[in-house]
């Protein structure tokens, strides 16, 4: 899995490089509407913020530990390896198709317009659910920082009735702020993301160091049994933590139309964001396990890492670090909403969604698809209201969003594999260069085995996440709809999409069919 560069030549001026990127976008049938200002670190920040190990590890550590005990740690490297296979495939695509709405564009150009539409539709809905799930994570940390953040009732646990209601309230406030930032200039957006990522990396380093210096046991504890059920159940359900954390690495590709030198930058920052997040998250899990005051008092399975920090490091320092985690939650929610907005914008400018003209509108003053951002924010806010119905909605929302993302990923790696087997990928005569005149990222001879494993892994995890386990989704009983929530949402998403496409065909005739990405003649090289 290597990229071979020739001897470096003098890079073109930034304005020339930008003109090359803009011309490349025009070749795919699009005008440059978004503002191309993001550098390499900002591109990395887009992916790292979406993954946000501080947000997601703190949010789902308790779930993994409650089912798998200390041994759930080993699901982390397995999921990381699987996601690296997917990310490697995406890196090849990012270099050759640097277009916003990456999954939608890639699936449509590798497969058919209809197939790409469904992949994009599933990803849009999945991303909106991810936004809601990320916003709920504030409940895991803010009440532990200061009890005044618990506005509703007295029990801050996200699994309690009052904790669930308070989580919805905090999430609504956060979504209002992130929606505002997504309507403003992308320089503000990029600056907030960059600050958030820098603070998050510093926080991870500090937390891991402090937990290591307060270790109560050695890393061998990860080989011990514990949790609920047998080994297979522990690993399958325990993998939910890693599966939820290690998604969104393709956000760097979603921002390709706002990135300087996207053909060169996006593939590298995609892999870098995932690798660095995987290392940081693994160290956080290990630190929590070796530094926890107790592995048997039940608190690690309900309060997770927040309990470890405040109990081990003391209230003062623990709360300071939790405040950093809260900042990471805010940055993650912002990045995820931005990614969902770009996907919605990409589909809307192709005219394949209801109210496409309004959703695709980009005011010259801001260079931001503000209407699309507002729609994502409102839809995510409506999902938060489910948390008022039952605390179990927290887990149902979280696992549903990652199942949909995994399915959408497989809808890219699947047709990519078909093209490899036909000898159509990489495209014959694949001699394109990036903006600096260097060869594009390529898997070379590793392409086929990596692609095969990526497809198998993606489909397996989709089934694992969607499986209606009563012990996971409806432990108290009486809420069959939560047990089947992921399956129902997936089915409803596909059915709604099919109904819309059928309505459009009937209303407008053949001309009203959902066309998919324009300039498809440029993609004939993928078929010849």
JSON list of C-alpha atoms in Angstrom, two decimals, residues 328-519:
[
{"chain": "A", "resi": 328, "resn": "UNK", "atom": "CA", "xyz": [-14.41, 17.91, 21.42]},
{"chain": "A", "resi": 329, "resn": "UNK", "atom": "CA", "xyz": [-18.11, 16.97, 21.42]},
{"chain": "A", "resi": 330, "resn": "UNK", "atom": "CA", "xyz": [-18.98, 20.42, 20.07]},
{"chain": "A", "resi": 331, "resn": "UNK", "atom": "CA", "xyz": [-16.29, 20.23, 17.36]},
{"chain": "A", "resi": 332, "resn": "UNK", "atom": "CA", "xyz": [-17.41, 16.72, 16.40]},
{"chain": "A", "resi": 333, "resn": "UNK", "atom": "CA", "xyz": [-21.06, 17.73, 16.08]},
{"chain": "A", "resi": 334, "resn": "UNK", "atom": "CA", "xyz": [-20.02, 20.68, 13.93]},
{"chain": "A", "resi": 335, "resn": "UNK", "atom": "CA", "xyz": [-17.84, 18.53, 11.65]},
{"chain": "A", "resi": 336, "resn": "UNK", "atom": "CA", "xyz": [-20.49, 15.84, 11.24]},
{"chain": "A", "resi": 337, "resn": "UNK", "atom": "CA", "xyz": [-23.17, 18.40, 10.41]},
{"chain": "A", "resi": 338, "resn": "UNK", "atom": "CA", "xyz": [-20.82, 19.98, 7.87]},
{"chain": "A", "resi": 339, "resn": "UNK", "atom": "CA", "xyz": [-20.22, 16.60, 6.23]},
{"chain": "A", "resi": 340, "resn": "UNK", "atom": "CA", "xyz": [-23.95, 15.85, 6.09]},
{"chain": "A", "resi": 341, "resn": "UNK", "atom": "CA", "xyz": [-24.56, 19.30, 4.61]},
{"chain": "A", "resi": 342, "resn": "UNK", "atom": "CA", "xyz": [-22.03, 18.72, 1.82]},
{"chain": "A", "resi": 343, "resn": "UNK", "atom": "CA", "xyz": [-23.66, 15.39, 0.96]},
{"chain": "A", "resi": 344, "resn": "UNK", "atom": "CA", "xyz": [-27.10, 17.01, 0.83]},
{"chain": "A", "resi": 345, "resn": "UNK", "atom": "CA", "xyz": [-25.73, 19.89, -1.26]},
{"chain": "A", "resi": 346, "resn": "UNK", "atom": "CA", "xyz": [-24.02, 17.53, -3.71]},
{"chain": "A", "resi": 347, "resn": "UNK", "atom": "CA", "xyz": [-27.22, 15.58, -4.35]},
{"chain": "A", "resi": 348, "resn": "UNK", "atom": "CA", "xyz": [-29.37, 18.72, -4.53]},
{"chain": "A", "resi": 349, "resn": "UNK", "atom": "CA", "xyz": [-27.26, 20.43, -7.18]},
{"chain": "A", "resi": 350, "resn": "UNK", "atom": "CA", "xyz": [-27.84, 17.35, -9.37]},
{"chain": "A", "resi": 351, "resn": "UNK", "atom": "CA", "xyz": [-31.56, 18.01, -8.93]},
{"chain": "A", "resi": 352, "resn": "UNK", "atom": "CA", "xyz": [-32.24, 14.60, -7.41]},
{"chain": "A", "resi": 353, "resn": "UNK", "atom": "CA", "xyz": [-33.93, 15.66, -4.14]},
{"chain": "A", "resi": 354, "resn": "UNK", "atom": "CA", "xyz": [-37.17, 17.46, -3.28]},
{"chain": "A", "resi": 355, "resn": "UNK", "atom": "CA", "xyz": [-36.62, 21.24, -3.23]},
{"chain": "A", "resi": 356, "resn": "UNK", "atom": "CA", "xyz": [-33.24, 20.74, -4.84]},
{"chain": "A", "resi": 357, "resn": "UNK", "atom": "CA", "xyz": [-32.94, 24.33, -6.02]},
{"chain": "A", "resi": 358, "resn": "UNK", "atom": "CA", "xyz": [-33.26, 25.69, -2.49]},
{"chain": "A", "resi": 359, "resn": "UNK", "atom": "CA", "xyz": [-31.01, 23.02, -0.95]},
{"chain": "A", "resi": 360, "resn": "UNK", "atom": "CA", "xyz": [-28.26, 23.67, -3.52]},
{"chain": "A", "resi": 361, "resn": "UNK", "atom": "CA", "xyz": [-28.30, 27.44, -3.08]},
{"chain": "A", "resi": 362, "resn": "UNK", "atom": "CA", "xyz": [-24.89, 28.88, -2.15]},
{"chain": "A", "resi": 363, "resn": "UNK", "atom": "CA", "xyz": [-24.94, 32.65, -1.46]},
{"chain": "A", "resi": 364, "resn": "UNK", "atom": "CA", "xyz": [-21.89, 34.42, -2.85]},
{"chain": "A", "resi": 365, "resn": "UNK", "atom": "CA", "xyz": [-21.48, 36.34, 0.38]},
{"chain": "A", "resi": 366, "resn": "UNK", "atom": "CA", "xyz": [-20.83, 33.21, 2.46]},
{"chain": "A", "resi": 367, "resn": "UNK", "atom": "CA", "xyz": [-19.92, 30.50, -0.03]},
{"chain": "A", "resi": 368, "resn": "UNK", "atom": "CA", "xyz": [-21.83, 28.07, 2.23]},
{"chain": "A", "resi": 369, "resn": "UNK", "atom": "CA", "xyz": [-24.92, 25.92, 1.46]},
{"chain": "A", "resi": 370, "resn": "UNK", "atom": "CA", "xyz": [-26.87, 27.46, 4.32]},
{"chain": "A", "resi": 371, "resn": "UNK", "atom": "CA", "xyz": [-30.30, 26.02, 3.50]},
{"chain": "A", "resi": 372, "resn": "UNK", "atom": "CA", "xyz": [-28.91, 22.49, 3.43]},
{"chain": "A", "resi": 373, "resn": "UNK", "atom": "CA", "xyz": [-27.20, 23.13, 6.78]},
{"chain": "A", "resi": 374, "resn": "UNK", "atom": "CA", "xyz": [-30.46, 24.34, 8.32]},
{"chain": "A", "resi": 375, "resn": "UNK", "atom": "CA", "xyz": [-32.34, 21.27, 7.06]},
{"chain": "A", "resi": 376, "resn": "UNK", "atom": "CA", "xyz": [-29.74, 18.94, 8.58]},
{"chain": "A", "resi": 377, "resn": "UNK", "atom": "CA", "xyz": [-29.90, 20.82, 11.88]},
{"chain": "A", "resi": 378, "resn": "UNK", "atom": "CA", "xyz": [-33.71, 20.77, 12.09]},
{"chain": "A", "resi": 379, "resn": "UNK", "atom": "CA", "xyz": [-33.97, 17.08, 11.19]},
{"chain": "A", "resi": 380, "resn": "UNK", "atom": "CA", "xyz": [-31.32, 16.16, 13.77]},
{"chain": "A", "resi": 381, "resn": "UNK", "atom": "CA", "xyz": [-33.15, 18.25, 16.38]},
{"chain": "A", "resi": 382, "resn": "UNK", "atom": "CA", "xyz": [-36.38, 16.35, 15.68]},
{"chain": "A", "resi": 383, "resn": "UNK", "atom": "CA", "xyz": [-34.53, 13.07, 16.23]},
{"chain": "A", "resi": 384, "resn": "UNK", "atom": "CA", "xyz": [-33.38, 14.31, 19.63]},
{"chain": "A", "resi": 385, "resn": "UNK", "atom": "CA", "xyz": [-37.00, 14.40, 20.72]},
{"chain": "A", "resi": 386, "resn": "UNK", "atom": "CA", "xyz": [-36.99, 10.58, 20.61]},
{"chain": "A", "resi": 387, "resn": "UNK", "atom": "CA", "xyz": [-34.77, 10.75, 23.67]},
{"chain": "A", "resi": 388, "resn": "UNK", "atom": "CA", "xyz": [-37.71, 12.21, 25.56]},
{"chain": "A", "resi": 389, "resn": "UNK", "atom": "CA", "xyz": [-39.74, 9.07, 24.82]},
{"chain": "A", "resi": 390, "resn": "UNK", "atom": "CA", "xyz": [-37.26, 6.63, 26.37]},
{"chain": "A", "resi": 391, "resn": "UNK", "atom": "CA", "xyz": [-33.61, 6.52, 27.49]},
{"chain": "A", "resi": 392, "resn": "UNK", "atom": "CA", "xyz": [-33.20, 3.51, 25.21]},
{"chain": "A", "resi": 393, "resn": "UNK", "atom": "CA", "xyz": [-33.45, 5.85, 22.24]},
{"chain": "A", "resi": 394, "resn": "UNK", "atom": "CA", "xyz": [-29.84, 6.91, 22.98]},
{"chain": "A", "resi": 395, "resn": "UNK", "atom": "CA", "xyz": [-28.44, 3.51, 22.00]},
{"chain": "A", "resi": 396, "resn": "UNK", "atom": "CA", "xyz": [-30.96, 2.93, 19.21]},
{"chain": "A", "resi": 397, "resn": "UNK", "atom": "CA", "xyz": [-30.03, 6.24, 17.54]},
{"chain": "A", "resi": 398, "resn": "UNK", "atom": "CA", "xyz": [-26.30, 5.57, 17.91]},
{"chain": "A", "resi": 399, "resn": "UNK", "atom": "CA", "xyz": [-26.29, 2.08, 16.43]},
{"chain": "A", "resi": 400, "resn": "UNK", "atom": "CA", "xyz": [-28.73, 2.98, 13.67]},
{"chain": "A", "resi": 401, "resn": "UNK", "atom": "CA", "xyz": [-26.53, 5.74, 12.34]},
{"chain": "A", "resi": 402, "resn": "UNK", "atom": "CA", "xyz": [-23.41, 3.59, 12.18]},
{"chain": "A", "resi": 403, "resn": "UNK", "atom": "CA", "xyz": [-25.27, 0.71, 10.52]},
{"chain": "A", "resi": 404, "resn": "UNK", "atom": "CA", "xyz": [-26.45, 3.09, 7.79]},
{"chain": "A", "resi": 405, "resn": "UNK", "atom": "CA", "xyz": [-22.96, 4.50, 7.32]},
{"chain": "A", "resi": 406, "resn": "UNK", "atom": "CA", "xyz": [-21.46, 1.02, 7.05]},
{"chain": "A", "resi": 407, "resn": "UNK", "atom": "CA", "xyz": [-24.07, 0.04, 4.46]},
{"chain": "A", "resi": 408, "resn": "UNK", "atom": "CA", "xyz": [-23.34, 3.17, 2.42]},
{"chain": "A", "resi": 409, "resn": "UNK", "atom": "CA", "xyz": [-19.61, 2.40, 2.59]},
{"chain": "A", "resi": 410, "resn": "UNK", "atom": "CA", "xyz": [-20.30, -1.11, 1.23]},
{"chain": "A", "resi": 411, "resn": "UNK", "atom": "CA", "xyz": [-22.30, 0.46, -1.60]},
{"chain": "A", "resi": 412, "resn": "UNK", "atom": "CA", "xyz": [-19.05, 2.10, -2.72]},
{"chain": "A", "resi": 413, "resn": "UNK", "atom": "CA", "xyz": [-16.55, -0.69, -2.14]},
{"chain": "A", "resi": 414, "resn": "UNK", "atom": "CA", "xyz": [-18.97, -3.22, -3.72]},
{"chain": "A", "resi": 415, "resn": "UNK", "atom": "CA", "xyz": [-19.18, -1.72, -7.23]},
{"chain": "A", "resi": 416, "resn": "UNK", "atom": "CA", "xyz": [-15.51, -0.80, -6.96]},
{"chain": "A", "resi": 417, "resn": "UNK", "atom": "CA", "xyz": [-14.72, -4.50, -6.52]},
{"chain": "A", "resi": 418, "resn": "UNK", "atom": "CA", "xyz": [-16.89, -5.40, -9.51]},
{"chain": "A", "resi": 419, "resn": "UNK", "atom": "CA", "xyz": [-14.90, -2.97, -11.64]},
{"chain": "A", "resi": 420, "resn": "UNK", "atom": "CA", "xyz": [-11.61, -4.39, -10.37]},
{"chain": "A", "resi": 421, "resn": "UNK", "atom": "CA", "xyz": [-12.70, -7.89, -11.32]},
{"chain": "A", "resi": 422, "resn": "UNK", "atom": "CA", "xyz": [-13.62, -6.61, -14.80]},
{"chain": "A", "resi": 423, "resn": "UNK", "atom": "CA", "xyz": [-10.26, -4.91, -15.14]},
{"chain": "A", "resi": 424, "resn": "UNK", "atom": "CA", "xyz": [-11.91, -1.47, -15.18]},
{"chain": "A", "resi": 425, "resn": "UNK", "atom": "CA", "xyz": [-10.40, -0.16, -11.95]},
{"chain": "A", "resi": 426, "resn": "UNK", "atom": "CA", "xyz": [-8.08, 1.61, -11.69]},
{"chain": "A", "resi": 427, "resn": "UNK", "atom": "CA", "xyz": [-9.15, 3.05, -15.05]},
{"chain": "A", "resi": 428, "resn": "UNK", "atom": "CA", "xyz": [-7.10, 1.71, -17.99]},
{"chain": "A", "resi": 429, "resn": "UNK", "atom": "CA", "xyz": [-4.27, 4.08, -18.76]},
{"chain": "A", "resi": 430, "resn": "UNK", "atom": "CA", "xyz": [-4.52, 5.56, -15.29]},
{"chain": "A", "resi": 431, "resn": "UNK", "atom": "CA", "xyz": [-1.77, 8.11, -15.76]},
{"chain": "A", "resi": 432, "resn": "UNK", "atom": "CA", "xyz": [-3.46, 11.16, -14.25]},
{"chain": "A", "resi": 433, "resn": "UNK", "atom": "CA", "xyz": [-1.44, 13.37, -11.94]},
{"chain": "A", "resi": 434, "resn": "UNK", "atom": "CA", "xyz": [-2.31, 15.38, -8.89]},
{"chain": "A", "resi": 435, "resn": "UNK", "atom": "CA", "xyz": [-2.12, 19.16, -8.69]},
{"chain": "A", "resi": 436, "resn": "UNK", "atom": "CA", "xyz": [1.63, 18.99, -8.05]},
{"chain": "A", "resi": 437, "resn": "UNK", "atom": "CA", "xyz": [2.24, 16.81, -11.07]},
{"chain": "A", "resi": 438, "resn": "UNK", "atom": "CA", "xyz": [2.84, 13.62, -9.08]},
{"chain": "A", "resi": 439, "resn": "UNK", "atom": "CA", "xyz": [1.20, 10.18, -9.48]},
{"chain": "A", "resi": 440, "resn": "UNK", "atom": "CA", "xyz": [-2.16, 9.71, -7.79]},
{"chain": "A", "resi": 441, "resn": "UNK", "atom": "CA", "xyz": [-2.52, 7.55, -4.70]},
{"chain": "A", "resi": 442, "resn": "UNK", "atom": "CA", "xyz": [-2.81, 3.89, -5.71]},
{"chain": "A", "resi": 443, "resn": "UNK", "atom": "CA", "xyz": [-3.00, 0.54, -3.93]},
{"chain": "A", "resi": 444, "resn": "UNK", "atom": "CA", "xyz": [-1.22, -1.14, -6.82]},
{"chain": "A", "resi": 445, "resn": "UNK", "atom": "CA", "xyz": [-1.13, -4.92, -6.60]},
{"chain": "A", "resi": 446, "resn": "UNK", "atom": "CA", "xyz": [-2.76, -4.80, -3.16]},
{"chain": "A", "resi": 447, "resn": "UNK", "atom": "CA", "xyz": [-5.92, -3.32, -4.62]},
{"chain": "A", "resi": 448, "resn": "UNK", "atom": "CA", "xyz": [-7.88, -6.53, -5.19]},
{"chain": "A", "resi": 449, "resn": "UNK", "atom": "CA", "xyz": [-7.27, -8.26, -1.82]},
{"chain": "A", "resi": 450, "resn": "UNK", "atom": "CA", "xyz": [-7.82, -5.00, 0.07]},
{"chain": "A", "resi": 451, "resn": "UNK", "atom": "CA", "xyz": [-11.07, -4.36, -1.83]},
{"chain": "A", "resi": 452, "resn": "UNK", "atom": "CA", "xyz": [-12.36, -7.91, -1.25]},
{"chain": "A", "resi": 453, "resn": "UNK", "atom": "CA", "xyz": [-11.71, -7.72, 2.48]},
{"chain": "A", "resi": 454, "resn": "UNK", "atom": "CA", "xyz": [-13.23, -4.22, 2.67]},
{"chain": "A", "resi": 455, "resn": "UNK", "atom": "CA", "xyz": [-16.50, -5.43, 1.13]},
{"chain": "A", "resi": 456, "resn": "UNK", "atom": "CA", "xyz": [-16.71, -8.50, 3.36]},
{"chain": "A", "resi": 457, "resn": "UNK", "atom": "CA", "xyz": [-15.94, -6.51, 6.48]},
{"chain": "A", "resi": 458, "resn": "UNK", "atom": "CA", "xyz": [-18.49, -3.81, 5.65]},
{"chain": "A", "resi": 459, "resn": "UNK", "atom": "CA", "xyz": [-21.34, -6.23, 5.03]},
{"chain": "A", "resi": 460, "resn": "UNK", "atom": "CA", "xyz": [-20.53, -8.25, 8.16]},
{"chain": "A", "resi": 461, "resn": "UNK", "atom": "CA", "xyz": [-20.53, -5.16, 10.38]},
{"chain": "A", "resi": 462, "resn": "UNK", "atom": "CA", "xyz": [-23.77, -3.89, 8.85]},
{"chain": "A", "resi": 463, "resn": "UNK", "atom": "CA", "xyz": [-25.50, -7.14, 9.80]},
{"chain": "A", "resi": 464, "resn": "UNK", "atom": "CA", "xyz": [-23.86, -7.19, 13.24]},
{"chain": "A", "resi": 465, "resn": "UNK", "atom": "CA", "xyz": [-25.01, -3.66, 14.02]},
{"chain": "A", "resi": 466, "resn": "UNK", "atom": "CA", "xyz": [-28.52, -4.18, 12.69]},
{"chain": "A", "resi": 467, "resn": "UNK", "atom": "CA", "xyz": [-29.19, -7.51, 14.39]},
{"chain": "A", "resi": 468, "resn": "UNK", "atom": "CA", "xyz": [-32.22, -6.99, 16.69]},
{"chain": "A", "resi": 469, "resn": "UNK", "atom": "CA", "xyz": [-30.71, -8.19, 19.98]},
{"chain": "A", "resi": 470, "resn": "UNK", "atom": "CA", "xyz": [-33.24, -7.69, 22.75]},
{"chain": "A", "resi": 471, "resn": "UNK", "atom": "CA", "xyz": [-30.52, -7.71, 25.41]},
{"chain": "A", "resi": 472, "resn": "UNK", "atom": "CA", "xyz": [-28.91, -4.70, 23.74]},
{"chain": "A", "resi": 473, "resn": "UNK", "atom": "CA", "xyz": [-31.78, -2.62, 22.39]},
{"chain": "A", "resi": 474, "resn": "UNK", "atom": "CA", "xyz": [-34.66, -3.52, 24.69]},
{"chain": "A", "resi": 475, "resn": "UNK", "atom": "CA", "xyz": [-33.17, -4.78, 27.97]},
{"chain": "A", "resi": 476, "resn": "UNK", "atom": "CA", "xyz": [-36.22, -3.73, 30.01]},
{"chain": "A", "resi": 477, "resn": "UNK", "atom": "CA", "xyz": [-38.73, -5.21, 27.57]},
{"chain": "A", "resi": 478, "resn": "UNK", "atom": "CA", "xyz": [-41.90, -3.65, 26.26]},
{"chain": "A", "resi": 479, "resn": "UNK", "atom": "CA", "xyz": [-40.27, -1.55, 23.54]},
{"chain": "A", "resi": 480, "resn": "UNK", "atom": "CA", "xyz": [-40.19, -3.85, 20.50]},
{"chain": "A", "resi": 481, "resn": "UNK", "atom": "CA", "xyz": [-39.71, -0.84, 18.22]},
{"chain": "A", "resi": 482, "resn": "UNK", "atom": "CA", "xyz": [-36.35, -0.09, 19.85]},
{"chain": "A", "resi": 483, "resn": "UNK", "atom": "CA", "xyz": [-35.25, -3.70, 19.42]},
{"chain": "A", "resi": 484, "resn": "UNK", "atom": "CA", "xyz": [-36.02, -3.44, 15.70]},
{"chain": "A", "resi": 485, "resn": "UNK", "atom": "CA", "xyz": [-35.22, 0.27, 15.42]},
{"chain": "A", "resi": 486, "resn": "UNK", "atom": "CA", "xyz": [-32.19, -0.07, 13.13]},
{"chain": "A", "resi": 487, "resn": "UNK", "atom": "CA", "xyz": [-33.92, -2.51, 10.78]},
{"chain": "A", "resi": 488, "resn": "UNK", "atom": "CA", "xyz": [-37.06, -0.36, 10.71]},
{"chain": "A", "resi": 489, "resn": "UNK", "atom": "CA", "xyz": [-35.14, 2.85, 9.96]},
{"chain": "A", "resi": 490, "resn": "UNK", "atom": "CA", "xyz": [-33.13, 1.18, 7.20]},
{"chain": "A", "resi": 491, "resn": "UNK", "atom": "CA", "xyz": [-36.30, -0.23, 5.66]},
{"chain": "A", "resi": 492, "resn": "UNK", "atom": "CA", "xyz": [-38.12, 3.09, 5.98]},
{"chain": "A", "resi": 493, "resn": "UNK", "atom": "CA", "xyz": [-35.19, 4.95, 4.39]},
{"chain": "A", "resi": 494, "resn": "UNK", "atom": "CA", "xyz": [-35.12, 2.66, 1.36]},
{"chain": "A", "resi": 495, "resn": "UNK", "atom": "CA", "xyz": [-38.93, 2.63, 1.04]},
{"chain": "A", "resi": 496, "resn": "UNK", "atom": "CA", "xyz": [-39.17, 6.42, 1.28]},
{"chain": "A", "resi": 497, "resn": "UNK", "atom": "CA", "xyz": [-36.47, 6.81, -1.34]},
{"chain": "A", "resi": 498, "resn": "UNK", "atom": "CA", "xyz": [-38.19, 4.35, -3.67]},
{"chain": "A", "resi": 499, "resn": "UNK", "atom": "CA", "xyz": [-41.53, 6.13, -3.21]},
{"chain": "A", "resi": 500, "resn": "UNK", "atom": "CA", "xyz": [-39.95, 9.50, -4.06]},
{"chain": "A", "resi": 501, "resn": "UNK", "atom": "CA", "xyz": [-38.29, 8.16, -7.20]},
{"chain": "A", "resi": 502, "resn": "UNK", "atom": "CA", "xyz": [-41.55, 6.52, -8.32]},
{"chain": "A", "resi": 503, "resn": "UNK", "atom": "CA", "xyz": [-43.49, 9.73, -7.70]},
{"chain": "A", "resi": 504, "resn": "UNK", "atom": "CA", "xyz": [-41.00, 11.76, -9.69]},
{"chain": "A", "resi": 505, "resn": "UNK", "atom": "CA", "xyz": [-41.13, 9.40, -12.65]},
{"chain": "A", "resi": 506, "resn": "UNK", "atom": "CA", "xyz": [-44.93, 9.44, -12.69]},
{"chain": "A", "resi": 507, "resn": "UNK", "atom": "CA", "xyz": [-45.11, 13.22, -12.32]},
{"chain": "A", "resi": 508, "resn": "UNK", "atom": "CA", "xyz": [-42.56, 14.13, -14.97]},
{"chain": "A", "resi": 509, "resn": "UNK", "atom": "CA", "xyz": [-42.24, 11.12, -17.22]},
{"chain": "A", "resi": 510, "resn": "UNK", "atom": "CA", "xyz": [-38.83, 9.88, -18.43]},
{"chain": "A", "resi": 511, "resn": "UNK", "atom": "CA", "xyz": [-37.38, 13.39, -18.15]},
{"chain": "A", "resi": 512, "resn": "UNK", "atom": "CA", "xyz": [-38.22, 13.38, -14.48]},
{"chain": "A", "resi": 513, "resn": "UNK", "atom": "CA", "xyz": [-36.21, 10.31, -13.61]},
{"chain": "A", "resi": 514, "resn": "UNK", "atom": "CA", "xyz": [-33.48, 10.86, -11.06]},
{"chain": "A", "resi": 515, "resn": "UNK", "atom": "CA", "xyz": [-30.39, 11.32, -13.28]},
{"chain": "A", "resi": 516, "resn": "UNK", "atom": "CA", "xyz": [-27.43, 11.15, -10.92]},
{"chain": "A", "resi": 517, "resn": "UNK", "atom": "CA", "xyz": [-24.13, 13.02, -11.40]},
{"chain": "A", "resi": 518, "resn": "UNK", "atom": "CA", "xyz": [-23.74, 15.00, -14.64]},
{"chain": "A", "resi": 519, "resn": "UNK", "atom": "CA", "xyz": [-20.91, 14.78, -17.15]}
]
